[in-house]
């Protein structure tokens, strides 16, 4: 966007649905309600659900539709304050100290306050999200929080409660206006109650057939209508099968795109077998489907069951 004018927040649930739809995100009303309330109340949102159901995409669509910056903190095991919040530019500080020593006029107190100033502060995602922005508070995506340990989760409490960060050498840095915070979790471990209480909560489930078809029309518009319908019916049945990892919406979109690239107009046994690696990500699941199970599901789809 070239304009720095802030985009108004949606004023109703229907407006929130329309906002998401403008970014090709097909949401249900329950999700739109939670997002509307979060924007209205200035509260973070905790989105939990299986991988691939579109949790991360929600933050991306909100940032684009509202014309805000998207600041993403990708969580991982061992994530610490230096990577997530801030660290000091030690190399720059050392150069400043050496230059002061070379000039022969070293006032220790003045030097200390100089090197521990914002000039040498390296801002990481959480601190960046607290900075003022002409386009309005940014969208802060804290992605896959369940991958971090409980110590880092505890650190987030100050950020999500008061939207501020304490830097010992500088004091407390507080956001002029709360960022729009989206926290996601694949629920590989439970998020602590203290953090959940600071958030509005929504479980992002697999879509029903009608909504998944609408998603395909938005995300894979080149797929023939018959192919899209058969893909959705196949995936919906596949999710009822005992697999190590059932396919998410992201895999459905990838499969539709792949089959379209292969000029398929509908599903057939050979095409399904040849492209299972797009839909399924574990060899045991692929081997299971390469037997009679995939054919049985396909036969049911063709029969309209």
XYZ file of N, CA and C in Angstrom, residues 73-258:
558
model
N 6.629 -13.582 14.680
C 7.579 -14.262 15.552
C 7.335 -15.756 15.399
N 8.230 -16.428 14.686
C 8.116 -17.876 14.512
C 8.754 -18.565 15.710
N 7.948 -19.290 16.462
C 8.438 -19.903 17.696
C 9.143 -21.228 17.413
N 10.080 -21.562 18.292
C 10.808 -22.827 18.202
C 11.394 -23.138 19.572
N 11.792 -24.366 19.747
C 12.362 -24.785 21.033
C 13.667 -24.025 21.288
N 13.778 -23.433 22.464
C 14.979 -22.677 22.812
C 14.893 -21.202 22.482
N 13.742 -20.736 21.958
C 13.574 -19.315 21.668
C 13.776 -18.494 22.944
N 14.586 -17.441 22.848
C 14.874 -16.647 24.035
C 14.632 -15.162 23.766
N 14.891 -14.342 24.788
C 14.627 -12.903 24.705
C 15.459 -12.255 23.603
N 16.702 -12.693 23.435
C 17.578 -12.086 22.430
C 17.019 -12.243 21.017
N 16.362 -13.368 20.761
C 15.816 -13.615 19.423
C 14.403 -13.068 19.266
N 13.660 -12.973 20.370
C 12.251 -12.601 20.280
C 11.983 -11.148 20.629
N 12.782 -10.555 21.514
C 12.456 -9.227 22.031
C 13.520 -8.193 21.636
N 14.728 -8.356 22.142
C 15.789 -7.390 21.833
C 17.141 -7.986 22.206
N 18.179 -7.393 21.673
C 19.542 -7.625 22.132
C 20.344 -6.360 21.836
N 21.506 -6.276 22.453
C 22.366 -5.115 22.238
C 23.346 -5.385 21.110
N 23.640 -4.358 20.355
C 24.637 -4.446 19.282
C 26.023 -4.372 19.921
N 26.489 -5.532 20.374
C 27.747 -5.560 21.134
C 28.930 -5.083 20.309
N 28.952 -5.414 19.030
C 30.059 -4.974 18.179
C 30.093 -3.448 18.093
N 28.911 -2.844 17.900
C 28.838 -1.388 17.836
C 29.230 -0.745 19.159
N 28.818 -1.359 20.256
C 29.177 -0.822 21.571
C 30.691 -0.872 21.794
N 31.313 -1.975 21.387
C 32.769 -2.100 21.553
C 33.521 -1.069 20.731
N 33.034 -0.816 19.510
C 33.674 0.194 18.666
C 33.571 1.577 19.322
N 32.396 1.879 19.890
C 32.207 3.171 20.553
C 33.143 3.314 21.749
N 33.325 2.227 22.500
C 34.233 2.256 23.655
C 35.674 2.485 23.205
N 36.093 1.765 22.152
C 37.472 1.910 21.653
C 37.726 3.323 21.130
N 36.732 3.893 20.430
C 36.899 5.250 19.913
C 37.013 6.256 21.048
N 36.209 6.053 22.105
C 36.271 6.960 23.258
C 37.623 6.855 23.953
N 38.139 5.639 24.062
C 39.448 5.436 24.686
C 40.550 6.073 23.847
N 40.417 5.972 22.524
C 41.437 6.541 21.637
C 41.474 8.065 21.721
N 40.292 8.664 21.960
C 40.240 10.125 22.079
C 40.788 10.596 23.420
N 40.915 9.654 24.361
C 41.516 9.965 25.651
C 40.608 10.684 26.618
N 39.342 10.801 26.296
C 38.404 11.477 27.215
C 37.250 10.527 27.513
N 37.473 9.678 28.495
C 36.475 8.662 28.822
C 35.759 9.038 30.109
N 34.531 9.497 29.979
C 33.657 9.712 31.118
C 32.800 8.455 31.237
N 33.117 7.635 32.222
C 32.482 6.314 32.310
C 30.950 6.404 32.372
N 30.437 7.347 33.160
C 28.982 7.446 33.292
C 28.342 7.872 31.979
N 28.964 8.853 31.323
C 28.440 9.322 30.040
C 28.564 8.237 28.971
N 29.685 7.521 28.994
C 29.907 6.460 28.025
C 28.894 5.335 28.223
N 28.643 4.975 29.479
C 27.701 3.905 29.781
C 26.294 4.240 29.293
N 25.864 5.487 29.547
C 24.522 5.888 29.100
C 24.459 5.978 27.583
N 25.603 6.274 26.969
C 25.632 6.390 25.513
C 25.532 5.055 24.807
N 26.254 4.058 25.323
C 26.259 2.770 24.631
C 25.004 1.952 24.950
N 24.348 2.271 26.069
C 23.083 1.600 26.372
C 21.919 2.545 26.066
N 21.881 2.946 24.803
C 20.803 3.793 24.307
C 20.144 3.082 23.126
N 19.046 3.663 22.646
C 18.310 3.015 21.541
C 19.154 2.912 20.278
N 20.191 3.701 20.186
C 21.069 3.636 19.013
C 21.672 2.250 18.855
N 21.942 1.576 19.971
C 22.592 0.264 19.918
C 21.622 -0.874 20.263
N 20.344 -0.556 20.329
C 19.337 -1.567 20.654
C 18.846 -2.222 19.371
N 18.995 -3.542 19.276
C 18.510 -4.302 18.122
C 17.123 -4.827 18.467
N 16.113 -4.292 17.801
C 14.732 -4.658 18.110
C 14.328 -5.927 17.360
N 13.867 -6.898 18.109
C 13.329 -8.137 17.550
C 11.798 -8.026 17.474
N 11.106 -9.042 16.939
C 9.666 -8.903 16.647
C 8.796 -8.338 17.761
N 8.934 -8.817 18.998
C 8.041 -8.338 20.052
C 8.223 -6.851 20.327
N 9.449 -6.379 20.303
C 9.703 -4.954 20.534
C 9.291 -4.124 19.318
N 9.503 -4.657 18.123
C 9.081 -3.968 16.906
C 7.572 -3.724 16.904
N 6.831 -4.703 17.444
C 5.364 -4.610 17.436
C 4.844 -3.516 18.366
N 5.684 -3.038 19.280
C 5.258 -1.997 20.217
C 5.555 -0.596 19.708
N 6.246 -0.502 18.583
C 6.624 0.810 18.044
C 5.425 1.488 17.381
N 5.341 2.830 17.430
C 4.243 3.541 16.759
C 4.337 3.388 15.247
N 3.189 3.395 14.581
C 3.141 3.219 13.133
C 2.039 4.125 12.584
N 2.327 4.858 11.524
C 1.353 5.779 10.942
C 0.124 5.066 10.408
N 0.296 3.794 9.993
C -0.833 3.053 9.439
C -1.668 2.369 10.513
N -1.284 2.573 11.754
C -2.004 1.935 12.847
C -1.175 0.815 13.438
N -1.566 0.332 14.623
C -0.809 -0.750 15.272
C -0.666 -1.956 14.339
N 0.508 -2.581 14.324
C 0.722 -3.705 13.415
C -0.008 -4.961 13.872
N -0.023 -5.953 12.984
C -0.509 -7.288 13.343
C 0.700 -8.095 13.797
N 0.681 -8.529 15.046
C 1.766 -9.341 15.598
C 1.330 -10.798 15.585
N 2.022 -11.610 14.804
C 1.739 -13.037 14.730
C 2.770 -13.797 15.551
N 2.327 -14.408 16.639
C 3.186 -15.285 17.448
C 2.820 -16.701 17.046
N 3.602 -17.258 16.141
C 3.221 -18.488 15.440
C 3.784 -19.739 16.113
N 2.900 -20.698 16.346
C 3.256 -22.011 16.922
C 3.893 -21.854 18.304
N 3.176 -21.180 19.190
C 3.666 -20.944 20.543
C 3.961 -22.238 21.290
N 3.250 -23.294 20.941
C 3.447 -24.573 21.632
C 4.829 -25.173 21.393
N 5.579 -24.638 20.442
C 6.937 -25.133 20.193
C 7.954 -24.585 21.203
N 7.602 -23.503 21.887
C 8.531 -22.913 22.857
C 8.387 -23.608 24.208
N 9.255 -23.218 25.159
C 9.127 -23.788 26.503
C 8.295 -22.856 27.383
N 7.970 -23.331 28.586
C 7.089 -22.581 29.467
C 7.736 -21.291 29.978
N 9.064 -21.250 30.051
C 9.742 -20.040 30.522
C 9.484 -18.870 29.572
N 9.561 -19.119 28.271
C 9.297 -18.043 27.319
C 7.814 -17.677 27.327
N 6.968 -18.669 27.461
C 5.530 -18.409 27.535
C 5.217 -17.479 28.710
N 5.911 -17.711 29.839
C 5.716 -16.859 31.013
C 6.169 -15.429 30.727
N 7.247 -15.283 29.946
C 7.735 -13.944 29.613
C 6.691 -13.162 28.818
N 5.908 -13.864 28.018
C 4.919 -13.202 27.181
C 3.791 -12.547 27.979
N 3.628 -12.951 29.228
C 2.503 -12.451 30.013
C 2.519 -10.927 30.118
N 3.717 -10.340 30.332
C 3.819 -8.885 30.413
C 3.436 -8.245 29.086
N 3.899 -8.851 28.006
C 3.630 -8.301 26.682
C 2.130 -8.332 26.381
N 1.488 -9.469 26.651
C 0.076 -9.625 26.298
C -0.857 -8.953 27.303
N -0.384 -8.693 28.514
C -1.226 -8.028 29.506
C -1.216 -6.520 29.337
N -0.013 -5.949 29.268
C 0.134 -4.491 29.276
C 0.726 -3.935 27.988
N 1.039 -4.830 27.043
C 1.657 -4.424 25.777
C 2.861 -3.536 26.033
N 3.739 -4.062 26.864
C 4.974 -3.362 27.187
C 6.095 -4.374 27.410
N 7.325 -3.882 27.283
C 8.522 -4.701 27.483
C 9.467 -3.910 28.374
N 10.074 -4.585 29.324
C 11.034 -3.931 30.210
C 12.452 -4.245 29.761
N 13.198 -3.208 29.417
C 14.622 -3.318 29.094
C 15.370 -2.723 30.284
N 16.088 -3.532 31.061
C 16.697 -3.040 32.302
C 17.505 -1.753 32.143
N 18.252 -1.640 31.049
C 19.119 -0.470 30.866
C 18.342 0.779 30.435
N 17.142 0.600 29.901
C 16.373 1.731 29.381
C 15.079 1.993 30.144
N 14.550 0.955 30.781
C 13.261 1.080 31.455
C 12.168 0.371 30.684
N 10.937 0.780 30.901
C 9.783 0.133 30.276
C 9.418 0.822 28.968
N 9.259 0.018 27.934
C 8.831 0.520 26.628
C 7.407 0.035 26.402
N 6.476 0.975 26.272
C 5.059 0.643 26.164
C 4.519 1.069 24.803
N 3.663 0.229 24.234
C 3.062 0.559 22.944
C 2.082 1.712 23.098
N 2.103 2.703 22.187
C 1.128 3.793 22.253
C -0.301 3.302 22.035
N -0.433 2.215 21.277
C -1.726 1.551 21.058
C -1.446 0.062 20.913
N -2.306 -0.795 21.450
C -2.042 -2.239 21.408
C -1.968 -2.767 19.981
N -0.984 -3.597 19.670
C -0.978 -4.259 18.366
C -2.107 -5.280 18.283
N -2.415 -5.686 17.075
C -3.387 -6.766 16.868
C -2.619 -8.077 16.984
N -2.866 -8.833 18.027
C -2.051 -10.007 18.331
C -2.798 -11.292 17.990
N -2.186 -12.100 17.149
C -2.707 -13.437 16.822
C -1.675 -14.457 17.296
N -2.069 -15.306 18.229
C -1.209 -16.369 18.732
C -1.748 -17.695 18.197
N -0.875 -18.517 17.617
C -1.341 -19.810 17.111
C -0.645 -20.956 17.856
N -1.339 -22.082 17.895
C -0.793 -23.286 18.530
C -1.348 -24.509 17.826
N -0.462 -25.469 17.547
C -0.887 -26.752 16.983
C -1.229 -27.768 18.069
N -1.161 -27.303 19.319
C -1.525 -28.076 20.507
C -0.674 -29.335 20.676
N 0.623 -29.205 20.376
C 1.538 -30.305 20.697
C 1.784 -30.362 22.202
N 1.484 -29.275 22.889
C 1.446 -29.245 24.359
C 0.406 -28.215 24.760
N -0.037 -28.276 25.995
C -1.047 -27.343 26.476
C -0.420 -25.971 26.772
N -1.100 -24.925 26.343
C -0.700 -23.563 26.689
C -1.199 -23.268 28.103
N -0.371 -22.575 28.897
C -0.701 -22.334 30.305
C -1.958 -21.474 30.451
N -2.725 -21.748 31.495
C -3.972 -21.018 31.740
C -3.758 -19.517 31.868
N -2.629 -19.109 32.471
C -2.373 -17.680 32.669
C -2.325 -16.939 31.337
N -1.766 -17.565 30.325
C -1.705 -16.927 29.016
C -3.066 -16.991 28.330
N -3.750 -18.124 28.476
C -5.071 -18.252 27.849
C -6.039 -17.196 28.365
N -5.938 -16.860 29.666
C -6.855 -15.883 30.242
C -6.661 -14.497 29.647
N -5.520 -14.224 29.086
C -5.248 -12.922 28.480
C -5.738 -12.841 27.040
N -6.232 -13.951 26.523
C -6.613 -14.023 25.113
C -8.081 -14.404 24.949
N -8.645 -14.016 23.813
C -9.877 -14.639 23.359
C -9.473 -15.916 22.625
N -10.311 -16.946 22.720
C -9.908 -18.274 22.234
C -10.831 -18.745 21.111
N -10.209 -19.428 20.136
C -11.014 -20.072 19.088
C -10.279 -21.310 18.577
N -11.027 -22.387 18.452
C -10.487 -23.618 17.864
C -10.789 -23.586 16.369
N -9.759 -23.612 15.543
C -9.927 -23.607 14.093
C -9.989 -25.054 13.621
N -11.168 -25.477 13.228
C -11.381 -26.875 12.854
C -11.281 -27.030 11.337
N -11.275 -28.304 10.894
C -11.364 -28.553 9.463
C -12.714 -28.046 8.959
N -12.764 -27.449 7.774
C -14.041 -26.933 7.268
C -14.960 -28.056 6.814
N -16.258 -27.770 6.781
C -17.179 -28.740 6.189
C -17.025 -28.686 4.669
N -17.740 -29.565 3.971
C -17.550 -29.695 2.525
C -17.876 -28.401 1.782
N -18.956 -27.734 2.179
C -19.370 -26.519 1.468
C -18.321 -25.420 1.605
N -17.799 -25.259 2.823
C -16.803 -24.196 3.031
C -15.474 -24.557 2.379
N -15.109 -25.841 2.398
C -13.851 -26.239 1.756
C -13.927 -26.038 0.248
N -15.102 -26.275 -0.330
C -15.282 -26.031 -1.761
C -15.162 -24.538 -2.064
N -15.720 -23.717 -1.199
C -15.598 -22.269 -1.383
C -14.141 -21.825 -1.265
N -13.396 -22.456 -0.355
C -11.972 -22.142 -0.199
C -11.213 -22.490 -1.469
N -11.523 -23.665 -2.046
C -10.853 -24.075 -3.288
C -11.148 -23.107 -4.423
N -12.392 -22.645 -4.497
C -12.741 -21.708 -5.563
C -11.958 -20.411 -5.426
N -11.658 -20.020 -4.171
C -10.906 -18.782 -3.932
C -9.412 -18.976 -4.137
N -8.877 -20.111 -3.676
C -7.432 -20.336 -3.669
C -6.915 -21.101 -4.881
N -7.780 -21.885 -5.531
C -7.373 -22.621 -6.743
C -8.433 -22.415 -7.814
N -8.592 -21.155 -8.245
C -9.682 -20.839 -9.185
C -9.552 -21.528 -10.534
N -8.349 -22.001 -10.874
C -8.158 -22.661 -12.158
C -8.618 -24.101 -12.197
N -8.962 -24.676 -11.066
C -9.394 -26.077 -11.011
C -10.798 -26.216 -11.582
N -11.033 -27.196 -12.464
C -12.382 -27.421 -12.985
C -13.364 -27.717 -11.854
N -14.617 -27.342 -12.052
C -15.616 -27.482 -10.993
C -15.788 -28.940 -10.567
N -15.846 -29.840 -11.540
C -16.012 -31.257 -11.200
C -14.836 -31.758 -10.371
N -13.625 -31.379 -10.782
C -12.429 -31.800 -10.050
C -12.469 -31.265 -8.621
N -12.818 -30.008 -8.453
C -12.865 -29.415 -7.113
C -13.851 -30.150 -6.216
N -15.026 -30.446 -6.751
C -16.045 -31.146 -5.958
C -15.573 -32.538 -5.553
N -14.940 -33.239 -6.485
C -14.468 -34.593 -6.181
C -13.304 -34.570 -5.199
N -12.421 -33.590 -5.322
C -11.306 -33.448 -4.374
C -11.833 -33.217 -2.966
N -12.785 -32.297 -2.836
C -13.350 -31.993 -1.517
C -14.031 -33.224 -0.934
N -14.808 -33.929 -1.738
C -15.492 -35.136 -1.254
C -14.483 -36.203 -0.833
N -13.405 -36.350 -1.609
C -12.371 -37.344 -1.291
C -11.673 -36.984 0.020
N -11.281 -35.730 0.168
C -10.557 -35.306 1.367
C -11.448 -35.393 2.605
N -12.711 -35.027 2.442
C -13.634 -35.118 3.577
C -13.755 -36.560 4.070
N -13.798 -37.505 3.143
C -13.847 -38.924 3.521
C -12.517 -39.392 4.100
N -11.439 -38.876 3.525
C -10.100 -39.274 3.959
C -9.857 -38.879 5.418
N -10.418 -37.756 5.834
C -10.226 -37.290 7.213
C -10.915 -38.190 8.239
N -11.815 -39.040 7.770
C -12.478 -39.986 8.668
C -11.680 -41.283 8.815
N -10.586 -41.397 8.046
C -9.750 -42.594 8.061
C -8.677 -42.461 9.133
N -8.267 -43.571 9.688
C -7.184 -43.561 10.682
C -5.848 -43.377 9.980
N -5.325 -42.177 10.062
C -4.036 -41.843 9.468
C -3.161 -41.201 10.529
N -1.845 -41.232 10.308
C -0.934 -40.555 11.229
C -1.170 -39.048 11.189
N -1.399 -38.503 9.989
C -1.693 -37.070 9.839
C -2.658 -36.877 8.674
N -3.889 -36.526 9.014
C -4.866 -36.292 7.954
C -4.543 -34.963 7.269
N -4.906 -34.824 6.004
C -4.560 -33.595 5.279
C -5.346 -32.390 5.763
N -4.665 -31.242 5.814
C -5.321 -29.992 6.161
C -5.815 -29.284 4.917
N -6.341 -28.084 5.105
C -6.847 -27.304 3.982
C -5.706 -26.934 3.032
N -4.527 -26.676 3.604
C -3.371 -26.324 2.766
C -3.052 -27.454 1.781
N -3.154 -28.696 2.260
C -2.885 -29.842 1.378
C -3.984 -30.001 0.323
N -5.218 -29.706 0.697
C -6.316 -29.764 -0.282
C -6.058 -28.782 -1.416
N -5.642 -27.564 -1.065
C -5.354 -26.548 -2.084
C -4.182 -26.984 -2.957
N -3.126 -27.505 -2.328
C -1.964 -27.985 -3.092
C -2.354 -29.101 -4.048
N -3.212 -30.015 -3.580
C -3.615 -31.159 -4.410
C -4.422 -30.676 -5.608
N -5.344 -29.745 -5.360
C -6.145 -29.206 -6.462
C -5.253 -28.504 -7.484
N -4.276 -27.748 -6.991
C -3.362 -27.052 -7.894
C -2.531 -28.038 -8.702
N -2.024 -29.084 -8.023
C -1.191 -30.090 -8.702
C -1.980 -30.825 -9.778
